[in-house]
């Protein structure tokens, strides 16, 4: 935690979710040659190169490993593909017994190329901290059940309602495996980890406690037991009022925020020494202009009494103009110099 806290004391550092991605021409040019996205995630030298692209162009304060949250279902033996302009497509699963024969240690070995990427990056990262990650177990399971990005999430909802015990077995398995995977990332050299629970907002209070808070808490405890100094960023997107129980029980080192930020969240975070990360709307970043500049200033002011890492409220979109990214970074820099 010390490195991160020291950095934040000096200035508001900044990175963007999906900073390595299709808005960068240099990413698109690699992607043209490697059509299979999963293969790209497992190509250690290309994945390391892609992770560094946004650093070279924009000098972001953190490097995030280039990979995807869906390498977990892939490693567990589920078929995962990425189709252009559609997104991920998976062979839908139905029951826990589909995984009864898997040996998690053997599955973990399939993720070895990602450890190789991390090892390359630890040599190249200079003074930057490297962020490793996994998906939140519930979010990963939405893709495993729905077979991709779903509009209504009917299949996972039905599963929870009708076969709750079987669902619990699966979420436990994905949580166990995510912990093994994160520990391996830390041993390979990542400095910080982030858990992307992008679909947390689907659940009502009771299910949220059981399927968002409990697994995230288990990840937090397991990592802190072995690596007390590694900061963990949690991103329980669209949690609305459940965010308070999340903060109280998971006790994130860093909480990544999406849309609205209330005075209450700012206060609770400050009292509990939780660093806040966020929360520029990617659409405002696309549109640019004075509205973008005003919004960046507003966010910097809003978080000025908290420990703050500047980021987006969700991933940067492919059509984002590069100039708007540079302008955002320039605005943050000049505000940092005058604070
Ligand atoms: O942030 C980074 O730069 C690191 C790499 C990273 C990717 N995906 C690369 C990626 C990270 C951290 C992720 C996380 C991820 N992946 C999440 C959680 C965050 C979120 O956005 O909510 C989720 C839900 C996924 C699953 C996923 N991967 C989807 C739904 C899609 C398709 C949508 C899209 O944006 O295309 C992906 C593909 C993906 N993951 C791309 C990248 C750069 C684009 C793929 C391409 O090049 O065609």
Short mmCIF file of C-alpha atoms and ligand atoms in Angstrom, two decimals:
data_model
loop_
_atom_site.label_atom_id
_atom_site.label_comp_id
_atom_site.label_asym_id
_atom_site.label_seq_id
_atom_site.Cartn_x
_atom_site.Cartn_y
_atom_site.Cartn_z
CA UNK A 1 0.00 0.00 0.00
CA UNK A 2 2.87 2.37 0.76
CA UNK A 3 3.87 3.00 -2.87
CA UNK A 4 0.32 3.75 -3.88
CA UNK A 5 -0.36 6.06 -0.92
CA UNK A 6 2.90 7.94 -1.53
CA UNK A 7 2.01 8.48 -5.17
CA UNK A 8 -1.47 9.76 -4.28
CA UNK A 9 -0.01 12.16 -1.69
CA UNK A 10 2.13 13.74 -4.40
CA UNK A 11 -0.58 14.07 -7.06
CA UNK A 12 -3.85 12.64 -8.36
CA UNK A 13 -2.56 9.80 -10.53
CA UNK A 14 -4.53 8.69 -13.57
CA UNK A 15 -5.23 5.65 -15.73
CA UNK A 16 -8.22 4.58 -17.85
CA UNK A 17 -10.16 1.35 -17.87
CA UNK A 18 -9.47 -0.34 -21.25
CA UNK A 19 -6.61 2.07 -21.85
CA UNK A 20 -5.11 -0.61 -24.06
CA UNK A 21 -7.72 -1.09 -26.74
CA UNK A 22 -9.35 -0.20 -30.01
CA UNK A 23 -9.27 3.60 -29.70
CA UNK A 24 -5.49 3.28 -30.26
CA UNK A 25 -4.35 2.92 -33.92
CA UNK A 26 -1.31 0.94 -32.73
CA UNK A 27 -3.64 -1.57 -31.01
CA UNK A 28 -5.86 -1.85 -34.10
CA UNK A 29 -2.81 -2.56 -36.22
CA UNK A 30 -1.76 -5.53 -34.02
CA UNK A 31 -5.38 -6.68 -33.88
CA UNK A 32 -5.56 -6.75 -37.70
CA UNK A 33 -2.80 -9.33 -37.74
CA UNK A 34 -4.08 -11.37 -34.78
CA UNK A 35 -7.78 -11.94 -35.45
CA UNK A 36 -8.36 -14.28 -32.51
CA UNK A 37 -8.71 -12.19 -29.34
CA UNK A 38 -8.13 -15.08 -26.91
CA UNK A 39 -4.94 -16.02 -28.77
CA UNK A 40 -3.85 -12.40 -28.43
CA UNK A 41 -4.37 -12.57 -24.65
CA UNK A 42 -2.13 -15.66 -24.57
CA UNK A 43 0.59 -14.23 -26.80
CA UNK A 44 2.90 -12.96 -24.06
CA UNK A 45 5.13 -10.68 -26.09
CA UNK A 46 2.22 -9.06 -27.99
CA UNK A 47 0.14 -8.76 -24.80
CA UNK A 48 3.06 -7.04 -23.06
CA UNK A 49 3.53 -4.73 -26.04
CA UNK A 50 -0.20 -3.83 -26.03
CA UNK A 51 -0.12 -3.17 -22.27
CA UNK A 52 2.67 -0.64 -22.86
CA UNK A 53 1.11 1.12 -25.86
CA UNK A 54 -1.03 3.56 -23.81
CA UNK A 55 1.94 4.30 -21.55
CA UNK A 56 4.18 5.19 -24.48
CA UNK A 57 1.55 7.41 -26.09
CA UNK A 58 0.05 9.07 -23.00
CA UNK A 59 2.34 8.26 -20.06
CA UNK A 60 -0.54 7.03 -17.84
CA UNK A 61 0.53 6.52 -14.21
CA UNK A 62 -0.34 2.80 -14.12
CA UNK A 63 0.07 -0.10 -16.52
CA UNK A 64 -2.84 -2.54 -16.67
CA UNK A 65 -2.08 -6.04 -17.85
CA UNK A 66 -3.62 -6.72 -21.27
CA UNK A 67 -5.86 -9.77 -20.92
CA UNK A 68 -9.58 -10.35 -20.28
CA UNK A 69 -11.83 -11.50 -17.45
CA UNK A 70 -13.06 -14.35 -19.69
CA UNK A 71 -9.75 -16.23 -19.63
CA UNK A 72 -11.14 -17.83 -16.45
CA UNK A 73 -14.03 -19.70 -18.12
CA UNK A 74 -11.62 -20.52 -20.96
CA UNK A 75 -9.14 -22.05 -18.50
CA UNK A 76 -11.96 -23.99 -16.82
CA UNK A 77 -12.64 -25.65 -20.17
CA UNK A 78 -15.58 -23.62 -21.48
CA UNK A 79 -15.47 -22.56 -25.12
CA UNK A 80 -14.88 -18.77 -25.35
CA UNK A 81 -14.71 -16.83 -28.61
CA UNK A 82 -14.80 -13.12 -29.46
CA UNK A 83 -16.74 -12.08 -32.56
CA UNK A 84 -16.08 -8.74 -34.18
CA UNK A 85 -18.83 -6.17 -33.41
CA UNK A 86 -20.68 -8.73 -31.24
CA UNK A 87 -18.32 -9.41 -28.35
CA UNK A 88 -17.75 -12.61 -26.40
CA UNK A 89 -19.60 -15.83 -27.29
CA UNK A 90 -19.43 -18.78 -24.87
CA UNK A 91 -20.96 -22.25 -24.89
CA UNK A 92 -23.57 -21.78 -22.19
CA UNK A 93 -23.19 -23.84 -19.04
CA UNK A 94 -26.07 -25.21 -17.01
CA UNK A 95 -24.90 -27.03 -13.91
CA UNK A 96 -22.08 -27.32 -11.40
CA UNK A 97 -21.47 -30.95 -12.31
CA UNK A 98 -20.08 -29.81 -15.68
CA UNK A 99 -16.99 -28.89 -13.65
CA UNK A 100 -16.93 -31.85 -11.28
CA UNK A 101 -13.94 -33.39 -13.04
CA UNK A 102 -11.83 -30.28 -13.44
CA UNK A 103 -8.55 -30.06 -11.58
CA UNK A 104 -8.05 -26.38 -10.73
CA UNK A 105 -4.26 -26.75 -10.61
CA UNK A 106 -4.25 -28.13 -14.16
CA UNK A 107 -6.61 -25.33 -15.30
CA UNK A 108 -4.32 -22.75 -13.72
CA UNK A 109 -1.42 -23.97 -15.84
CA UNK A 110 -3.34 -22.91 -18.95
CA UNK A 111 -2.94 -19.32 -17.73
CA UNK A 112 0.86 -19.60 -17.69
CA UNK A 113 1.29 -17.37 -20.81
CA UNK A 114 -0.34 -14.54 -18.84
CA UNK A 115 2.28 -14.99 -16.10
CA UNK A 116 4.89 -14.71 -18.85
CA UNK A 117 3.30 -11.38 -19.95
CA UNK A 118 3.55 -10.14 -16.36
CA UNK A 119 7.20 -11.18 -16.16
CA UNK A 120 8.01 -9.26 -19.34
CA UNK A 121 6.16 -6.21 -18.00
CA UNK A 122 7.93 -6.26 -14.63
CA UNK A 123 11.19 -5.84 -16.54
CA UNK A 124 9.85 -2.97 -18.67
CA UNK A 125 7.66 -1.11 -16.22
CA UNK A 126 10.34 1.24 -14.80
CA UNK A 127 8.72 3.36 -12.07
CA UNK A 128 5.12 2.48 -12.98
CA UNK A 129 2.96 0.16 -10.90
CA UNK A 130 1.47 -2.79 -12.76
CA UNK A 131 -2.20 -3.70 -12.24
CA UNK A 132 -3.28 -7.33 -12.59
CA UNK A 133 -6.94 -8.31 -12.48
CA UNK A 134 -9.75 -10.81 -12.65
CA UNK A 135 -13.51 -10.54 -13.02
CA UNK A 136 -15.75 -10.60 -10.02
CA UNK A 137 -17.06 -14.18 -9.66
CA UNK A 138 -20.69 -13.14 -10.19
CA UNK A 139 -19.83 -11.14 -13.31
CA UNK A 140 -17.81 -14.03 -14.77
CA UNK A 141 -20.75 -16.36 -14.10
CA UNK A 142 -23.16 -14.06 -15.97
CA UNK A 143 -21.05 -14.64 -19.11
CA UNK A 144 -20.78 -18.38 -18.39
CA UNK A 145 -24.56 -18.78 -18.08
CA UNK A 146 -25.77 -16.26 -20.65
CA UNK A 147 -23.18 -17.22 -23.29
CA UNK A 148 -22.16 -13.58 -23.79
CA UNK A 149 -23.22 -10.04 -22.88
CA UNK A 150 -26.91 -10.38 -22.10
CA UNK A 151 -29.63 -7.71 -22.16
CA UNK A 152 -31.95 -9.28 -19.58
CA UNK A 153 -29.79 -11.88 -17.79
CA UNK A 154 -32.76 -14.23 -17.63
CA UNK A 155 -30.72 -17.44 -17.55
CA UNK A 156 -28.64 -16.52 -14.52
CA UNK A 157 -31.68 -15.07 -12.73
CA UNK A 158 -33.59 -18.30 -13.29
CA UNK A 159 -30.65 -20.38 -12.08
CA UNK A 160 -30.40 -18.39 -8.83
CA UNK A 161 -34.13 -18.67 -8.23
CA UNK A 162 -34.60 -22.33 -9.08
CA UNK A 163 -31.26 -24.00 -8.27
CA UNK A 164 -29.68 -21.80 -5.66
CA UNK A 165 -27.53 -24.54 -4.08
CA UNK A 166 -26.06 -25.54 -7.42
CA UNK A 167 -25.37 -21.86 -8.20
CA UNK A 168 -23.57 -21.48 -4.86
CA UNK A 169 -21.31 -24.42 -5.73
CA UNK A 170 -20.37 -22.75 -9.00
CA UNK A 171 -19.71 -19.32 -7.54
CA UNK A 172 -17.51 -20.94 -4.89
CA UNK A 173 -15.56 -22.76 -7.57
CA UNK A 174 -15.04 -19.59 -9.63
CA UNK A 175 -14.04 -17.70 -6.46
CA UNK A 176 -11.49 -20.36 -5.47
CA UNK A 177 -10.03 -20.36 -8.94
CA UNK A 178 -9.92 -16.55 -9.11
CA UNK A 179 -7.97 -16.49 -5.84
CA UNK A 180 -5.44 -19.02 -7.16
CA UNK A 181 -5.11 -16.97 -10.35
CA UNK A 182 -4.60 -13.65 -8.52
CA UNK A 183 -2.00 -15.17 -6.18
CA UNK A 184 -0.14 -16.41 -9.24
CA UNK A 185 -0.28 -12.94 -10.81
CA UNK A 186 1.17 -11.40 -7.64
CA UNK A 187 3.96 -14.02 -7.51
CA UNK A 188 4.72 -13.19 -11.15
CA UNK A 189 5.10 -9.48 -10.37
CA UNK A 190 1.89 -7.40 -10.38
CA UNK A 191 1.87 -4.57 -7.81
CA UNK A 192 -1.87 -3.99 -7.52
CA UNK A 193 -4.92 -6.07 -8.33
CA UNK A 194 -8.38 -5.10 -9.51
CA UNK A 195 -11.59 -7.12 -9.33
CA UNK A 196 -14.09 -6.13 -12.06
CA UNK A 197 -17.59 -6.87 -10.72
CA UNK A 198 -19.25 -5.13 -13.65
CA UNK A 199 -22.69 -6.73 -13.23
CA UNK A 200 -23.06 -6.27 -9.44
CA UNK A 201 -26.01 -3.95 -10.10
CA UNK A 202 -28.25 -6.81 -11.25
CA UNK A 203 -28.85 -8.18 -7.77
CA UNK A 204 -31.23 -7.16 -5.00
CA UNK A 205 -30.00 -6.84 -1.43
CA UNK A 206 -30.11 -10.46 -0.31
CA UNK A 207 -28.54 -11.89 -3.46
CA UNK A 208 -26.07 -9.00 -3.54
CA UNK A 209 -24.85 -9.94 -0.07
CA UNK A 210 -24.47 -13.56 -0.96
CA UNK A 211 -23.16 -13.37 -4.53
CA UNK A 212 -21.31 -10.05 -4.64
CA UNK A 213 -20.16 -9.21 -1.13
CA UNK A 214 -19.27 -12.71 0.08
CA UNK A 215 -17.11 -13.75 -2.91
CA UNK A 216 -15.39 -10.32 -3.07
CA UNK A 217 -14.77 -10.48 0.67
CA UNK A 218 -13.32 -13.97 0.31
CA UNK A 219 -10.96 -12.73 -2.40
CA UNK A 220 -9.92 -9.78 -0.23
CA UNK A 221 -9.23 -11.94 2.84
CA UNK A 222 -7.32 -14.60 0.91
CA UNK A 223 -5.08 -12.07 -0.85
CA UNK A 224 -4.46 -9.99 2.28
CA UNK A 225 -3.55 -13.08 4.31
CA UNK A 226 -0.72 -13.94 1.93
CA UNK A 227 0.11 -10.46 0.60
CA UNK A 228 -0.92 -7.78 3.11
CA UNK A 229 0.87 -5.02 1.20
CA UNK A 230 -0.74 -5.53 -2.21
CA UNK A 231 -3.52 -2.96 -2.76
CA UNK A 232 -6.81 -4.28 -4.13
CA UNK A 233 -9.17 -2.17 -6.23
CA UNK A 234 -12.81 -3.29 -6.27
CA UNK A 235 -15.30 -2.22 -8.95
CA UNK A 236 -18.81 -3.27 -7.92
CA UNK A 237 -20.47 -1.39 -10.77
CA UNK A 238 -23.96 0.06 -10.33
CA UNK A 239 -24.26 -1.08 -6.72
CA UNK A 240 -26.37 1.98 -5.80
CA UNK A 241 -27.17 1.82 -2.06
CA UNK A 242 -25.58 -1.61 -1.62
CA UNK A 243 -22.25 0.21 -1.94
CA UNK A 244 -22.35 0.98 1.81
CA UNK A 245 -22.50 -2.65 2.88
CA UNK A 246 -19.85 -3.40 0.26
CA UNK A 247 -17.51 -0.80 1.81
CA UNK A 248 -18.23 -1.98 5.33
CA UNK A 249 -17.73 -5.67 4.71
CA UNK A 250 -15.18 -5.94 1.91
CA UNK A 251 -13.16 -2.93 3.15
CA UNK A 252 -11.61 -2.19 -0.24
CA UNK A 253 -8.25 -0.42 -0.35
CA UNK A 254 -9.51 1.32 -3.46
CA UNK A 255 -13.14 1.61 -4.57
CA UNK A 256 -13.67 2.26 -8.26
CA UNK A 257 -16.86 4.29 -8.78
CA UNK A 258 -19.18 4.51 -11.76
CA UNK A 259 -21.78 7.24 -12.33
CA UNK A 260 -23.05 9.20 -9.34
CA UNK A 261 -20.97 10.00 -6.29
CA UNK A 262 -22.81 11.14 -3.18
CA UNK A 263 -21.39 13.19 -0.32
CA UNK A 264 -22.11 10.15 1.85
CA UNK A 265 -19.82 7.91 -0.23
CA UNK A 266 -17.07 10.55 -0.05
CA UNK A 267 -17.47 10.72 3.74
CA UNK A 268 -17.60 7.00 4.42
CA UNK A 269 -14.55 6.48 2.20
CA UNK A 270 -12.60 9.19 3.98
CA UNK A 271 -13.43 7.86 7.44
CA UNK A 272 -12.41 4.34 6.46
CA UNK A 273 -9.29 5.36 4.54
CA UNK A 274 -10.66 4.00 1.30
CA UNK A 275 -9.03 5.48 -1.81
CA UNK A 276 -11.63 6.40 -4.45
CA UNK A 277 -11.14 5.87 -8.16
CA UNK A 278 -13.20 7.47 -10.91
CA UNK A 279 -15.31 8.62 -12.54
CA UNK A 280 -15.35 10.46 -15.89
CA UNK A 281 -18.18 9.32 -18.16
CA UNK A 282 -16.66 7.77 -21.34
CA UNK A 283 -19.34 9.54 -23.42
CA UNK A 284 -18.20 12.96 -22.19
CA UNK A 285 -14.67 11.91 -23.14
CA UNK A 286 -15.87 11.13 -26.67
CA UNK A 287 -17.65 14.47 -27.08
CA UNK A 288 -14.77 16.58 -25.76
CA UNK A 289 -14.81 20.37 -25.85
CA UNK A 290 -15.50 22.68 -22.94
CA UNK A 291 -17.92 20.23 -21.39
CA UNK A 292 -15.07 17.72 -21.04
CA UNK A 293 -12.75 20.27 -19.46
CA UNK A 294 -15.46 21.42 -17.04
CA UNK A 295 -16.27 17.85 -16.09
CA UNK A 296 -12.62 16.95 -15.42
CA UNK A 297 -12.31 20.03 -13.19
CA UNK A 298 -15.54 19.16 -11.41
CA UNK A 299 -14.34 15.61 -10.68
CA UNK A 300 -10.96 16.82 -9.43
CA UNK A 301 -12.71 19.25 -7.09
CA UNK A 302 -15.30 16.76 -5.94
CA UNK A 303 -12.64 14.27 -4.86
CA UNK A 304 -10.16 16.85 -3.59
CA UNK A 305 -10.69 15.99 0.09
CA UNK A 306 -10.34 12.26 -0.57
CA UNK A 307 -7.47 10.08 -1.68
CA UNK A 308 -8.21 9.87 -5.38
CA UNK A 309 -7.09 8.07 -8.53
CA UNK A 310 -8.56 9.62 -11.69
CA UNK A 311 -10.27 7.14 -14.01
CA UNK A 312 -13.40 6.61 -16.10
CA UNK A 313 -16.75 5.31 -14.90
CA UNK A 314 -16.44 2.44 -17.41
CA UNK A 315 -14.11 1.37 -20.21
CA UNK A 316 -12.96 3.85 -22.87
CA UNK A 317 -14.92 3.44 -26.11
CA UNK A 318 -13.30 2.62 -29.47
CA UNK A 319 -14.48 5.88 -31.12
CA UNK A 320 -12.82 8.12 -28.51
CA UNK A 321 -10.65 10.82 -30.17
CA UNK A 322 -7.01 10.60 -29.07
CA UNK A 323 -6.92 14.40 -28.66
CA UNK A 324 -9.61 14.27 -25.99
CA UNK A 325 -7.55 11.78 -23.99
CA UNK A 326 -4.51 14.05 -24.22
CA UNK A 327 -6.57 17.11 -23.22
CA UNK A 328 -7.97 15.29 -20.22
CA UNK A 329 -4.49 14.33 -19.07
CA UNK A 330 -3.25 17.91 -19.61
CA UNK A 331 -6.12 19.31 -17.53
CA UNK A 332 -5.42 16.87 -14.69
CA UNK A 333 -1.73 17.71 -14.85
CA UNK A 334 -2.26 21.45 -14.61
CA UNK A 335 -4.69 21.00 -11.70
CA UNK A 336 -2.14 18.77 -9.97
CA UNK A 337 0.48 21.50 -10.33
CA UNK A 338 -1.68 24.16 -8.74
CA UNK A 339 -3.12 22.18 -5.85
O1 LIG B 1 -8.29 -2.28 -19.21
C1 LIG B 1 -7.41 -2.74 -19.98
O2 LIG B 1 -6.84 -2.05 -20.86
C2 LIG B 1 -6.92 -4.14 -19.72
C3 LIG B 1 -7.52 -5.17 -20.47
C4 LIG B 1 -8.99 -5.54 -20.27
C5 LIG B 1 -9.81 -5.96 -21.35
N1 LIG B 1 -11.00 -6.34 -20.85
C6 LIG B 1 -9.41 -5.98 -22.76
C7 LIG B 1 -10.44 -6.12 -23.81
C8 LIG B 1 -9.75 -5.63 -19.12
C9 LIG B 1 -9.39 -5.26 -17.69
C10 LIG B 1 -11.02 -6.16 -19.48
C11 LIG B 1 -12.10 -6.43 -18.49
C12 LIG B 1 -13.38 -6.96 -18.95
N2 LIG B 1 -13.63 -7.80 -19.99
C13 LIG B 1 -14.60 -6.73 -18.28
C14 LIG B 1 -14.78 -5.93 -17.01
C15 LIG B 1 -14.81 -4.47 -17.23
C16 LIG B 1 -16.03 -4.00 -18.00
O3 LIG B 1 -15.83 -3.52 -19.13
O4 LIG B 1 -17.13 -4.08 -17.46
C17 LIG B 1 -15.60 -7.41 -19.00
C18 LIG B 1 -17.07 -7.44 -18.66
C19 LIG B 1 -14.96 -8.10 -20.07
C20 LIG B 1 -15.59 -9.00 -21.07
C21 LIG B 1 -15.44 -8.47 -22.44
N3 LIG B 1 -14.26 -8.42 -23.15
C22 LIG B 1 -16.47 -7.95 -23.27
C23 LIG B 1 -17.93 -7.81 -22.89
C24 LIG B 1 -15.87 -7.59 -24.48
C25 LIG B 1 -16.56 -7.09 -25.72
C26 LIG B 1 -16.94 -5.67 -25.62
C27 LIG B 1 -15.89 -4.82 -26.26
O5 LIG B 1 -15.55 -3.78 -25.67
O6 LIG B 1 -15.46 -5.18 -27.34
C28 LIG B 1 -14.47 -7.85 -24.36
C29 LIG B 1 -13.43 -7.60 -25.38
C30 LIG B 1 -12.21 -6.84 -24.99
N4 LIG B 1 -11.52 -6.95 -23.80
C31 LIG B 1 -11.52 -5.89 -25.81
C32 LIG B 1 -10.40 -5.45 -25.08
C33 LIG B 1 -9.33 -4.50 -25.54
C34 LIG B 1 -11.90 -5.52 -27.23
C35 LIG B 1 -11.65 -6.71 -28.09
C36 LIG B 1 -11.14 -6.43 -29.45
O7 LIG B 1 -9.98 -6.00 -29.62
O8 LIG B 1 -11.87 -6.72 -30.39
#
